[in-house]
mmCIF file of N, CA and C in Angstrom:
data_model
loop_
_atom_site.group_PDB
_atom_site.id
_atom_site.type_symbol
_atom_site.label_atom_id
_atom_site.label_comp_id
_atom_site.label_asym_id
_atom_site.label_seq_id
_atom_site.Cartn_x
_atom_site.Cartn_y
_atom_site.Cartn_z
ATOM 1 N N UNK A 1 83.666 97.408 94.353
ATOM 2 C CA UNK A 1 84.209 96.295 95.255
ATOM 3 C C UNK A 1 83.517 96.519 96.671
ATOM 4 N N UNK A 2 82.137 96.372 96.778
ATOM 5 C CA UNK A 2 81.606 96.438 98.007
ATOM 6 C C UNK A 2 81.438 98.032 98.511
ATOM 7 N N UNK A 3 81.189 98.115 99.813
ATOM 8 C CA UNK A 3 80.994 99.498 100.265
ATOM 9 C C UNK A 3 82.102 99.972 100.827
ATOM 10 N N UNK A 4 82.222 101.248 100.854
ATOM 11 C CA UNK A 4 83.463 101.855 101.203
ATOM 12 C C UNK A 4 83.149 102.733 102.237
ATOM 13 N N UNK A 5 83.842 102.461 103.421
ATOM 14 C CA UNK A 5 83.619 103.397 104.641
ATOM 15 C C UNK A 5 84.633 104.597 104.584
ATOM 16 N N UNK A 6 83.862 105.771 104.871
ATOM 17 C CA UNK A 6 84.731 107.019 104.700
ATOM 18 C C UNK A 6 85.001 107.468 106.102
ATOM 19 N N UNK A 7 86.011 107.734 106.459
ATOM 20 C CA UNK A 7 86.520 108.156 107.846
ATOM 21 C C UNK A 7 86.502 109.655 107.787
ATOM 22 N N UNK A 8 86.097 110.140 108.985
ATOM 23 C CA UNK A 8 86.430 111.599 109.243
ATOM 24 C C UNK A 8 87.416 111.962 109.136
ATOM 25 N N UNK A 9 87.956 113.236 108.815
ATOM 26 C CA UNK A 9 89.436 113.605 108.766
ATOM 27 C C UNK A 9 90.110 113.689 110.129
ATOM 28 N N UNK A 10 89.260 113.479 111.213
ATOM 29 C CA UNK A 10 89.970 113.432 112.582
ATOM 30 C C UNK A 10 91.160 112.296 112.636
ATOM 31 N N UNK A 11 91.036 111.157 111.683
ATOM 32 C CA UNK A 11 91.930 110.076 112.033
ATOM 33 C C UNK A 11 93.249 110.636 111.036
ATOM 34 N N UNK A 12 93.522 111.731 110.370
ATOM 35 C CA UNK A 12 94.662 112.036 110.025
ATOM 36 C C UNK A 12 95.497 112.396 111.006
ATOM 37 N N UNK A 13 96.997 112.085 110.643
ATOM 38 C CA UNK A 13 97.910 112.703 111.838
ATOM 39 C C UNK A 13 98.339 114.097 111.554
ATOM 40 N N UNK A 14 98.425 114.878 112.592
ATOM 41 C CA UNK A 14 98.597 116.389 112.590
ATOM 42 C C UNK A 14 99.887 116.605 113.326
ATOM 43 N N UNK A 15 100.485 117.691 113.182
ATOM 44 C CA UNK A 15 101.447 118.220 113.970
ATOM 45 C C UNK A 15 102.632 117.368 114.284
ATOM 46 N N UNK A 16 102.964 117.112 115.608
ATOM 47 C CA UNK A 16 104.006 116.444 116.170
ATOM 48 C C UNK A 16 104.056 114.957 115.527
ATOM 49 N N UNK A 17 102.931 114.537 115.357
ATOM 50 C CA UNK A 17 102.677 112.883 114.918
ATOM 51 C C UNK A 17 103.391 112.988 113.526
ATOM 52 N N UNK A 18 102.974 113.896 112.771
ATOM 53 C CA UNK A 18 103.175 113.915 111.363
ATOM 54 C C UNK A 18 105.042 114.210 111.136
ATOM 55 N N UNK A 19 105.441 114.749 112.107
ATOM 56 C CA UNK A 19 106.851 114.947 112.091
ATOM 57 C C UNK A 19 107.505 113.822 112.709
ATOM 58 N N UNK A 20 106.966 113.326 113.635
ATOM 59 C CA UNK A 20 107.629 112.007 114.264
ATOM 60 C C UNK A 20 107.480 110.794 113.347
ATOM 61 N N UNK A 21 106.460 110.779 112.444
ATOM 62 C CA UNK A 21 106.541 109.736 111.368
ATOM 63 C C UNK A 21 107.215 109.716 110.299
ATOM 64 N N UNK A 22 107.739 111.059 110.065
ATOM 65 C CA UNK A 22 108.869 111.277 108.627
ATOM 66 C C UNK A 22 109.862 110.315 108.815
ATOM 67 N N UNK A 23 110.610 110.173 109.675
ATOM 68 C CA UNK A 23 111.805 108.995 109.561
ATOM 69 C C UNK A 23 111.174 107.678 109.343
ATOM 70 N N UNK A 24 110.175 107.347 110.047
ATOM 71 C CA UNK A 24 109.624 105.985 109.943
ATOM 72 C C UNK A 24 109.055 105.903 108.491
ATOM 73 N N UNK A 25 108.534 106.686 107.911
ATOM 74 C CA UNK A 25 107.945 106.637 106.588
ATOM 75 C C UNK A 25 109.170 106.687 105.403
ATOM 76 N N UNK A 26 110.137 107.353 105.787
ATOM 77 C CA UNK A 26 111.408 107.291 104.751
ATOM 78 C C UNK A 26 111.990 105.965 105.108
ATOM 79 N N UNK A 27 112.253 105.437 106.179
ATOM 80 C CA UNK A 27 112.787 104.121 106.487
ATOM 81 C C UNK A 27 111.939 103.150 105.660
ATOM 82 N N UNK A 28 110.665 102.981 105.878
ATOM 83 C CA UNK A 28 109.869 102.142 105.365
ATOM 84 C C UNK A 28 109.734 102.235 103.808
ATOM 85 N N UNK A 29 110.106 103.408 103.330
ATOM 86 C CA UNK A 29 109.935 103.698 102.002
ATOM 87 C C UNK A 29 111.180 103.070 101.141
ATOM 88 N N UNK A 30 112.328 103.048 102.088
ATOM 89 C CA UNK A 30 113.552 102.359 101.723
ATOM 90 C C UNK A 30 113.420 100.977 101.503
ATOM 91 N N UNK A 31 112.903 100.449 102.712
ATOM 92 C CA UNK A 31 112.749 98.893 102.690
ATOM 93 C C UNK A 31 111.520 98.445 101.902
ATOM 94 N N UNK A 32 110.611 99.307 101.704
ATOM 95 C CA UNK A 32 109.655 98.746 100.531
ATOM 96 C C UNK A 32 110.197 98.747 99.192
ATOM 97 N N UNK A 33 111.166 99.687 98.852
ATOM 98 C CA UNK A 33 111.559 99.611 97.417
ATOM 99 C C UNK A 33 112.569 98.515 97.317
ATOM 100 N N UNK A 34 113.318 98.083 98.311
ATOM 101 C CA UNK A 34 114.322 96.880 98.216
ATOM 102 C C UNK A 34 113.523 95.672 98.269
ATOM 103 N N UNK A 35 112.485 95.674 99.059
ATOM 104 C CA UNK A 35 111.668 94.367 99.034
ATOM 105 C C UNK A 35 110.761 94.202 97.543
ATOM 106 N N UNK A 36 110.331 95.542 97.139
ATOM 107 C CA UNK A 36 109.650 95.334 95.888
ATOM 108 C C UNK A 36 110.568 95.061 94.773
ATOM 109 N N UNK A 37 111.971 95.365 94.692
ATOM 110 C CA UNK A 37 112.820 95.100 93.824
ATOM 111 C C UNK A 37 112.991 93.424 93.808
ATOM 112 N N UNK A 38 113.257 93.085 95.077
ATOM 113 C CA UNK A 38 113.589 91.563 95.329
ATOM 114 C C UNK A 38 112.168 90.731 94.566
ATOM 115 N N UNK A 39 111.225 91.172 95.190
ATOM 116 C CA UNK A 39 109.963 90.492 94.703
ATOM 117 C C UNK A 39 109.697 90.391 93.059
ATOM 118 N N UNK A 40 110.019 91.515 92.561
ATOM 119 C CA UNK A 40 109.839 91.613 91.179
ATOM 120 C C UNK A 40 110.934 90.814 90.469
ATOM 121 N N UNK A 41 112.161 90.834 90.910
ATOM 122 C CA UNK A 41 113.074 89.899 90.386
ATOM 123 C C UNK A 41 112.842 88.524 90.316
ATOM 124 N N UNK A 42 112.319 88.108 91.648
ATOM 125 C CA UNK A 42 111.749 86.739 91.708
ATOM 126 C C UNK A 42 110.603 86.387 90.761
ATOM 127 N N UNK A 43 109.716 87.159 90.501
ATOM 128 C CA UNK A 43 108.767 86.918 89.650
ATOM 129 C C UNK A 43 109.039 86.852 88.032
ATOM 130 N N UNK A 44 110.003 87.874 88.026
ATOM 131 C CA UNK A 44 110.474 88.087 86.423
ATOM 132 C C UNK A 44 111.217 86.487 86.130
ATOM 133 N N UNK A 45 112.204 86.252 87.165
ATOM 134 C CA UNK A 45 113.006 85.064 86.748
ATOM 135 C C UNK A 45 112.270 83.905 86.493
ATOM 136 N N UNK A 46 111.031 83.772 87.392
ATOM 137 C CA UNK A 46 110.251 82.526 87.125
ATOM 138 C C UNK A 46 109.320 82.555 86.034
ATOM 139 N N UNK A 47 108.815 83.859 85.446
ATOM 140 C CA UNK A 47 108.106 83.701 84.314
ATOM 141 C C UNK A 47 108.798 83.804 83.000
ATOM 142 N N UNK A 48 110.132 84.251 83.084
ATOM 143 C CA UNK A 48 110.875 84.423 81.887
ATOM 144 C C UNK A 48 112.145 83.427 81.680
ATOM 145 N N UNK A 49 112.347 82.870 82.938
ATOM 146 C CA UNK A 49 113.467 81.865 82.965
ATOM 147 C C UNK A 49 114.884 82.733 82.524
ATOM 148 N N UNK A 50 114.986 84.070 82.863
ATOM 149 C CA UNK A 50 116.088 85.036 82.746
ATOM 150 C C UNK A 50 116.416 85.686 84.088
ATOM 151 N N UNK A 51 117.512 85.862 84.358
ATOM 152 C CA UNK A 51 117.913 86.606 85.665
ATOM 153 C C UNK A 51 117.688 88.143 85.514
ATOM 154 N N UNK A 52 117.890 88.608 84.209
ATOM 155 C CA UNK A 52 117.951 90.150 84.002
ATOM 156 C C UNK A 52 116.615 90.511 83.387
ATOM 157 N N UNK A 53 116.094 91.589 83.859
ATOM 158 C CA UNK A 53 114.959 92.120 83.214
ATOM 159 C C UNK A 53 115.271 93.023 82.003
ATOM 160 N N UNK A 54 114.569 92.985 81.185
ATOM 161 C CA UNK A 54 114.814 93.590 79.779
ATOM 162 C C UNK A 54 114.920 95.191 80.026
ATOM 163 N N UNK A 55 116.076 95.785 79.655
ATOM 164 C CA UNK A 55 116.091 97.115 79.708
ATOM 165 C C UNK A 55 115.442 97.808 78.580
ATOM 166 N N UNK A 56 114.846 99.012 78.803
ATOM 167 C CA UNK A 56 113.968 99.719 77.801
ATOM 168 C C UNK A 56 114.852 100.068 76.506
ATOM 169 N N UNK A 57 116.088 100.178 76.594
ATOM 170 C CA UNK A 57 116.928 100.493 75.589
ATOM 171 C C UNK A 57 117.834 99.497 74.921
ATOM 172 N N UNK A 58 117.433 98.341 75.377
ATOM 173 C CA UNK A 58 118.082 97.150 74.707
ATOM 174 C C UNK A 58 117.598 96.804 73.427
ATOM 175 N N UNK A 59 118.388 96.294 72.672
ATOM 176 C CA UNK A 59 117.961 95.625 71.353
ATOM 177 C C UNK A 59 117.870 94.203 71.528
ATOM 178 N N UNK A 60 117.951 93.615 72.681
ATOM 179 C CA UNK A 60 118.067 92.407 72.780
ATOM 180 C C UNK A 60 116.499 91.530 72.877
ATOM 181 N N UNK A 61 115.754 92.571 73.395
ATOM 182 C CA UNK A 61 114.466 92.174 73.544
ATOM 183 C C UNK A 61 113.288 92.938 72.716
ATOM 184 N N UNK A 62 112.193 92.422 72.415
ATOM 185 C CA UNK A 62 111.144 92.946 71.692
ATOM 186 C C UNK A 62 110.482 94.171 72.557
ATOM 187 N N UNK A 63 109.554 94.853 71.859
ATOM 188 C CA UNK A 63 108.832 96.064 72.694
ATOM 189 C C UNK A 63 107.903 95.379 73.545
ATOM 190 N N UNK A 64 107.274 94.329 73.066
ATOM 191 C CA UNK A 64 106.234 93.716 73.764
ATOM 192 C C UNK A 64 106.869 93.294 75.104
ATOM 193 N N UNK A 65 107.823 92.618 75.253
ATOM 194 C CA UNK A 65 108.467 91.975 76.312
ATOM 195 C C UNK A 65 108.876 93.231 77.236
ATOM 196 N N UNK A 66 109.411 94.131 76.714
ATOM 197 C CA UNK A 66 109.853 95.257 77.446
ATOM 198 C C UNK A 66 108.841 96.022 78.212
ATOM 199 N N UNK A 67 107.706 96.307 77.398
ATOM 200 C CA UNK A 67 106.503 96.807 78.076
ATOM 201 C C UNK A 67 105.863 96.047 78.966
ATOM 202 N N UNK A 68 105.650 94.720 78.741
ATOM 203 C CA UNK A 68 105.185 93.777 79.833
ATOM 204 C C UNK A 68 105.978 93.876 81.108
ATOM 205 N N UNK A 69 107.258 93.808 80.939
ATOM 206 C CA UNK A 69 108.191 93.894 82.212
ATOM 207 C C UNK A 69 108.071 95.110 82.914
ATOM 208 N N UNK A 70 107.794 96.213 82.205
ATOM 209 C CA UNK A 70 107.761 97.610 83.026
ATOM 210 C C UNK A 70 106.230 97.558 83.427
ATOM 211 N N UNK A 71 105.388 97.126 82.995
ATOM 212 C CA UNK A 71 103.877 97.257 83.569
ATOM 213 C C UNK A 71 104.021 96.184 84.911
ATOM 214 N N UNK A 72 104.551 94.997 84.672
ATOM 215 C CA UNK A 72 104.563 94.123 85.916
ATOM 216 C C UNK A 72 105.488 94.700 86.956
ATOM 217 N N UNK A 73 106.541 95.374 86.774
ATOM 218 C CA UNK A 73 107.327 96.125 87.690
ATOM 219 C C UNK A 73 106.518 97.118 88.526
ATOM 220 N N UNK A 74 105.814 97.989 87.685
ATOM 221 C CA UNK A 74 104.977 98.872 88.207
ATOM 222 C C UNK A 74 103.862 98.534 88.975
ATOM 223 N N UNK A 75 103.268 97.414 88.728
ATOM 224 C CA UNK A 75 102.260 96.732 89.569
ATOM 225 C C UNK A 75 102.817 96.280 90.602
ATOM 226 N N UNK A 76 104.076 95.694 90.764
ATOM 227 C CA UNK A 76 104.565 95.089 92.016
ATOM 228 C C UNK A 76 105.151 96.233 92.770
ATOM 229 N N UNK A 77 105.657 97.242 92.542
ATOM 230 C CA UNK A 77 105.993 98.208 93.262
ATOM 231 C C UNK A 77 104.933 98.881 93.810
ATOM 232 N N UNK A 78 103.803 99.161 93.246
ATOM 233 C CA UNK A 78 102.827 99.815 93.689
ATOM 234 C C UNK A 78 102.157 99.059 94.667
ATOM 235 N N UNK A 79 102.100 97.513 94.725
ATOM 236 C CA UNK A 79 101.427 96.788 95.645
ATOM 237 C C UNK A 79 102.226 96.827 96.819
ATOM 238 N N UNK A 80 103.461 96.694 96.500
ATOM 239 C CA UNK A 80 104.375 96.458 97.882
ATOM 240 C C UNK A 80 104.366 97.738 98.501
ATOM 241 N N UNK A 81 104.575 98.953 97.867
ATOM 242 C CA UNK A 81 104.441 100.365 98.553
ATOM 243 C C UNK A 81 103.173 100.521 99.308
ATOM 244 N N UNK A 82 102.213 100.119 98.666
ATOM 245 C CA UNK A 82 100.906 100.504 99.408
ATOM 246 C C UNK A 82 100.779 99.614 100.655
ATOM 247 N N UNK A 83 101.255 98.304 100.775
ATOM 248 C CA UNK A 83 101.396 97.484 101.669
ATOM 249 C C UNK A 83 102.234 98.005 102.883
ATOM 250 N N UNK A 84 103.295 98.370 102.408
ATOM 251 C CA UNK A 84 104.404 98.779 103.331
ATOM 252 C C UNK A 84 103.903 100.157 104.135
ATOM 253 N N UNK A 85 103.503 101.170 103.271
ATOM 254 C CA UNK A 85 102.814 102.375 103.782
ATOM 255 C C UNK A 85 101.844 102.006 104.801
ATOM 256 N N UNK A 86 100.846 101.180 104.248
ATOM 257 C CA UNK A 86 99.516 100.909 105.186
ATOM 258 C C UNK A 86 99.987 100.076 106.894
ATOM 259 N N UNK A 87 100.801 99.239 106.401
ATOM 260 C CA UNK A 87 101.162 98.525 107.792
ATOM 261 C C UNK A 87 102.054 99.333 108.633
ATOM 262 N N UNK A 88 103.160 100.209 107.865
ATOM 263 C CA UNK A 88 103.823 100.998 108.644
ATOM 264 C C UNK A 88 103.004 102.066 109.405
ATOM 265 N N UNK A 89 102.057 102.689 108.831
ATOM 266 C CA UNK A 89 101.191 103.547 109.529
ATOM 267 C C UNK A 89 100.461 102.732 110.880
ATOM 268 N N UNK A 90 100.048 101.713 110.271
ATOM 269 C CA UNK A 90 99.207 100.900 111.439
ATOM 270 C C UNK A 90 100.197 100.812 112.753
ATOM 271 N N UNK A 91 101.379 100.276 112.347
ATOM 272 C CA UNK A 91 102.401 99.868 113.420
ATOM 273 C C UNK A 91 102.713 101.095 114.152
ATOM 274 N N UNK A 92 103.040 102.271 113.473
ATOM 275 C CA UNK A 92 103.223 103.371 114.085
ATOM 276 C C UNK A 92 102.123 103.977 115.046
ATOM 277 N N UNK A 93 100.828 103.786 114.436
ATOM 278 C CA UNK A 93 99.837 104.391 115.410
ATOM 279 C C UNK A 93 99.594 103.545 116.436
ATOM 280 N N UNK A 94 99.834 102.222 116.503
ATOM 281 C CA UNK A 94 99.913 101.528 117.658
ATOM 282 C C UNK A 94 100.884 101.850 118.504
ATOM 283 N N UNK A 95 101.731 102.095 118.114
ATOM 284 C CA UNK A 95 103.025 102.598 118.987
ATOM 285 C C UNK A 95 102.760 103.760 119.880
ATOM 286 N N UNK A 96 102.232 104.892 119.046
ATOM 287 C CA UNK A 96 102.147 106.036 119.694
ATOM 288 C C UNK A 96 100.820 106.537 120.237
ATOM 289 N N UNK A 97 99.765 105.672 119.780
ATOM 290 C CA UNK A 97 98.421 105.985 120.351
ATOM 291 C C UNK A 97 98.244 105.659 121.791
ATOM 292 N N UNK A 98 97.541 106.331 122.733
ATOM 293 C CA UNK A 98 97.110 106.060 123.819
ATOM 294 C C UNK A 98 95.825 105.001 123.785
ATOM 295 N N UNK A 99 95.839 104.148 124.776
ATOM 296 C CA UNK A 99 94.827 103.362 124.752
ATOM 297 C C UNK A 99 93.361 104.066 124.560
ATOM 298 N N UNK A 100 92.595 103.603 123.974
ATOM 299 C CA UNK A 100 91.432 104.323 123.752
ATOM 300 C C UNK A 100 90.193 103.905 124.789
ATOM 301 N N UNK A 101 89.471 104.993 125.275
ATOM 302 C CA UNK A 101 88.420 104.430 126.296
ATOM 303 C C UNK A 101 87.484 103.681 125.659
ATOM 304 N N UNK A 102 86.932 102.765 126.396
ATOM 305 C CA UNK A 102 85.872 102.080 125.599
ATOM 306 C C UNK A 102 84.628 102.632 125.092
ATOM 307 N N UNK A 103 84.311 102.351 123.923
ATOM 308 C CA UNK A 103 83.178 102.966 123.147
ATOM 309 C C UNK A 103 81.771 102.949 124.487
ATOM 310 N N UNK A 104 80.852 103.866 123.832
ATOM 311 C CA UNK A 104 79.696 103.874 124.654
ATOM 312 C C UNK A 104 78.866 102.804 124.452
ATOM 313 N N UNK A 105 78.891 102.087 123.526
ATOM 314 C CA UNK A 105 78.181 100.781 123.099
ATOM 315 C C UNK A 105 78.755 99.747 124.014
ATOM 316 N N UNK A 106 80.024 99.656 124.115
ATOM 317 C CA UNK A 106 80.681 98.728 125.061
ATOM 318 C C UNK A 106 80.270 98.860 126.621
ATOM 319 N N UNK A 107 80.280 100.042 126.836
ATOM 320 C CA UNK A 107 80.058 100.446 128.336
ATOM 321 C C UNK A 107 78.657 100.226 128.581
ATOM 322 N N UNK A 108 77.477 100.322 127.662
ATOM 323 C CA UNK A 108 76.268 99.984 128.092
ATOM 324 C C UNK A 108 76.068 98.569 128.431
ATOM 325 N N UNK A 109 76.729 97.558 127.961
ATOM 326 C CA UNK A 109 76.569 96.295 128.199
ATOM 327 C C UNK A 109 76.779 95.575 129.429
#
Protein backbone atom coordinates (compact mmCIF):
# COMPACT_ATOMS: atom_id res chain seq x y z
CA UNK A 1 0.00 0.00 0.00
CA UNK A 2 2.56 2.62 -0.95
CA UNK A 3 5.33 3.85 1.25
CA UNK A 4 4.94 3.86 4.98
CA UNK A 5 6.30 6.65 7.09
CA UNK A 6 7.83 5.65 10.37
CA UNK A 7 7.67 8.15 13.17
CA UNK A 8 10.11 8.30 15.97
CA UNK A 9 8.84 7.15 19.31
CA UNK A 10 8.93 10.79 20.39
CA UNK A 11 5.36 11.15 19.05
CA UNK A 12 3.94 8.78 21.66
CA UNK A 13 2.25 10.13 24.77
CA UNK A 14 3.96 9.72 28.09
CA UNK A 15 3.28 10.43 31.74
CA UNK A 16 0.57 12.95 32.49
CA UNK A 17 -0.77 13.05 28.93
CA UNK A 18 -1.31 9.29 28.97
CA UNK A 19 -3.24 9.56 32.23
CA UNK A 20 -5.24 12.55 30.96
CA UNK A 21 -6.18 10.62 27.82
CA UNK A 22 -7.57 7.59 29.71
CA UNK A 23 -11.08 9.05 30.28
CA UNK A 24 -11.18 10.35 26.71
CA UNK A 25 -10.15 6.93 25.41
CA UNK A 26 -12.74 5.13 27.53
CA UNK A 27 -15.52 7.46 26.46
CA UNK A 28 -14.55 7.27 22.80
CA UNK A 29 -14.46 3.47 23.10
CA UNK A 30 -18.04 3.38 24.40
CA UNK A 31 -19.22 5.81 21.74
CA UNK A 32 -17.36 3.83 19.08
CA UNK A 33 -18.99 0.58 20.22
CA UNK A 34 -22.46 2.11 20.07
CA UNK A 35 -21.73 3.65 16.67
CA UNK A 36 -20.31 0.38 15.31
CA UNK A 37 -23.36 -1.52 16.52
CA UNK A 38 -25.68 0.93 14.78
CA UNK A 39 -23.66 0.85 11.55
CA UNK A 40 -23.55 -2.95 11.54
CA UNK A 41 -27.31 -3.12 12.20
CA UNK A 42 -28.00 -0.84 9.24
CA UNK A 43 -25.69 -2.78 6.93
CA UNK A 44 -27.14 -6.14 7.99
CA UNK A 45 -30.72 -4.94 7.58
CA UNK A 46 -29.94 -3.69 4.10
CA UNK A 47 -28.18 -6.82 2.81
CA UNK A 48 -30.43 -9.40 4.48
CA UNK A 49 -33.84 -7.68 4.70
CA UNK A 50 -33.99 -8.84 8.35
CA UNK A 51 -33.99 -6.72 11.50
CA UNK A 52 -32.09 -9.21 13.66
CA UNK A 53 -28.65 -10.63 13.06
CA UNK A 54 -28.30 -14.40 13.20
CA UNK A 55 -27.27 -15.62 16.65
CA UNK A 56 -24.49 -18.24 16.59
CA UNK A 57 -26.61 -20.78 18.50
CA UNK A 58 -29.81 -20.19 16.54
CA UNK A 59 -31.02 -23.09 14.42
CA UNK A 60 -33.01 -20.69 12.24
CA UNK A 61 -29.93 -19.78 10.21
CA UNK A 62 -27.36 -21.77 8.31
CA UNK A 63 -23.71 -21.89 9.34
CA UNK A 64 -22.64 -19.90 6.29
CA UNK A 65 -25.02 -17.02 7.15
CA UNK A 66 -23.96 -16.98 10.83
CA UNK A 67 -20.26 -16.93 9.92
CA UNK A 68 -20.75 -14.24 7.29
CA UNK A 69 -22.61 -12.04 9.78
CA UNK A 70 -19.84 -12.54 12.36
CA UNK A 71 -17.11 -11.67 9.86
CA UNK A 72 -18.98 -8.57 8.69
CA UNK A 73 -19.61 -7.50 12.28
CA UNK A 74 -15.91 -7.90 13.12
CA UNK A 75 -14.87 -5.86 10.09
CA UNK A 76 -17.32 -3.06 10.90
CA UNK A 77 -16.29 -2.96 14.56
CA UNK A 78 -12.59 -2.97 13.66
CA UNK A 79 -13.01 -0.15 11.14
CA UNK A 80 -15.12 2.01 13.45
CA UNK A 81 -12.80 1.39 16.42
CA UNK A 82 -9.73 2.36 14.43
CA UNK A 83 -11.42 5.50 13.11
CA UNK A 84 -12.70 6.56 16.55
CA UNK A 85 -9.31 5.88 18.18
CA UNK A 86 -7.42 7.70 15.46
CA UNK A 87 -9.59 10.81 15.31
CA UNK A 88 -10.05 10.84 19.08
CA UNK A 89 -6.28 10.94 19.53
CA UNK A 90 -5.91 13.64 16.89
CA UNK A 91 -8.57 15.77 18.59
CA UNK A 92 -6.99 15.23 22.00
CA UNK A 93 -3.56 16.17 20.67
CA UNK A 94 -4.94 19.34 19.08
CA UNK A 95 -6.56 20.25 22.37
CA UNK A 96 -3.53 19.67 24.62
CA UNK A 97 -0.54 20.40 22.36
CA UNK A 98 1.06 23.79 22.51
CA UNK A 99 1.46 25.60 19.20
CA UNK A 100 4.60 24.33 17.59
CA UNK A 101 7.29 26.75 16.52
CA UNK A 102 7.73 27.01 12.77
CA UNK A 103 10.08 24.46 11.27
CA UNK A 104 13.53 25.57 10.14
CA UNK A 105 12.46 25.15 6.51
CA UNK A 106 9.59 27.61 6.99
CA UNK A 107 11.83 30.10 8.82
CA UNK A 108 14.42 30.07 6.00
CA UNK A 109 11.89 31.31 3.43
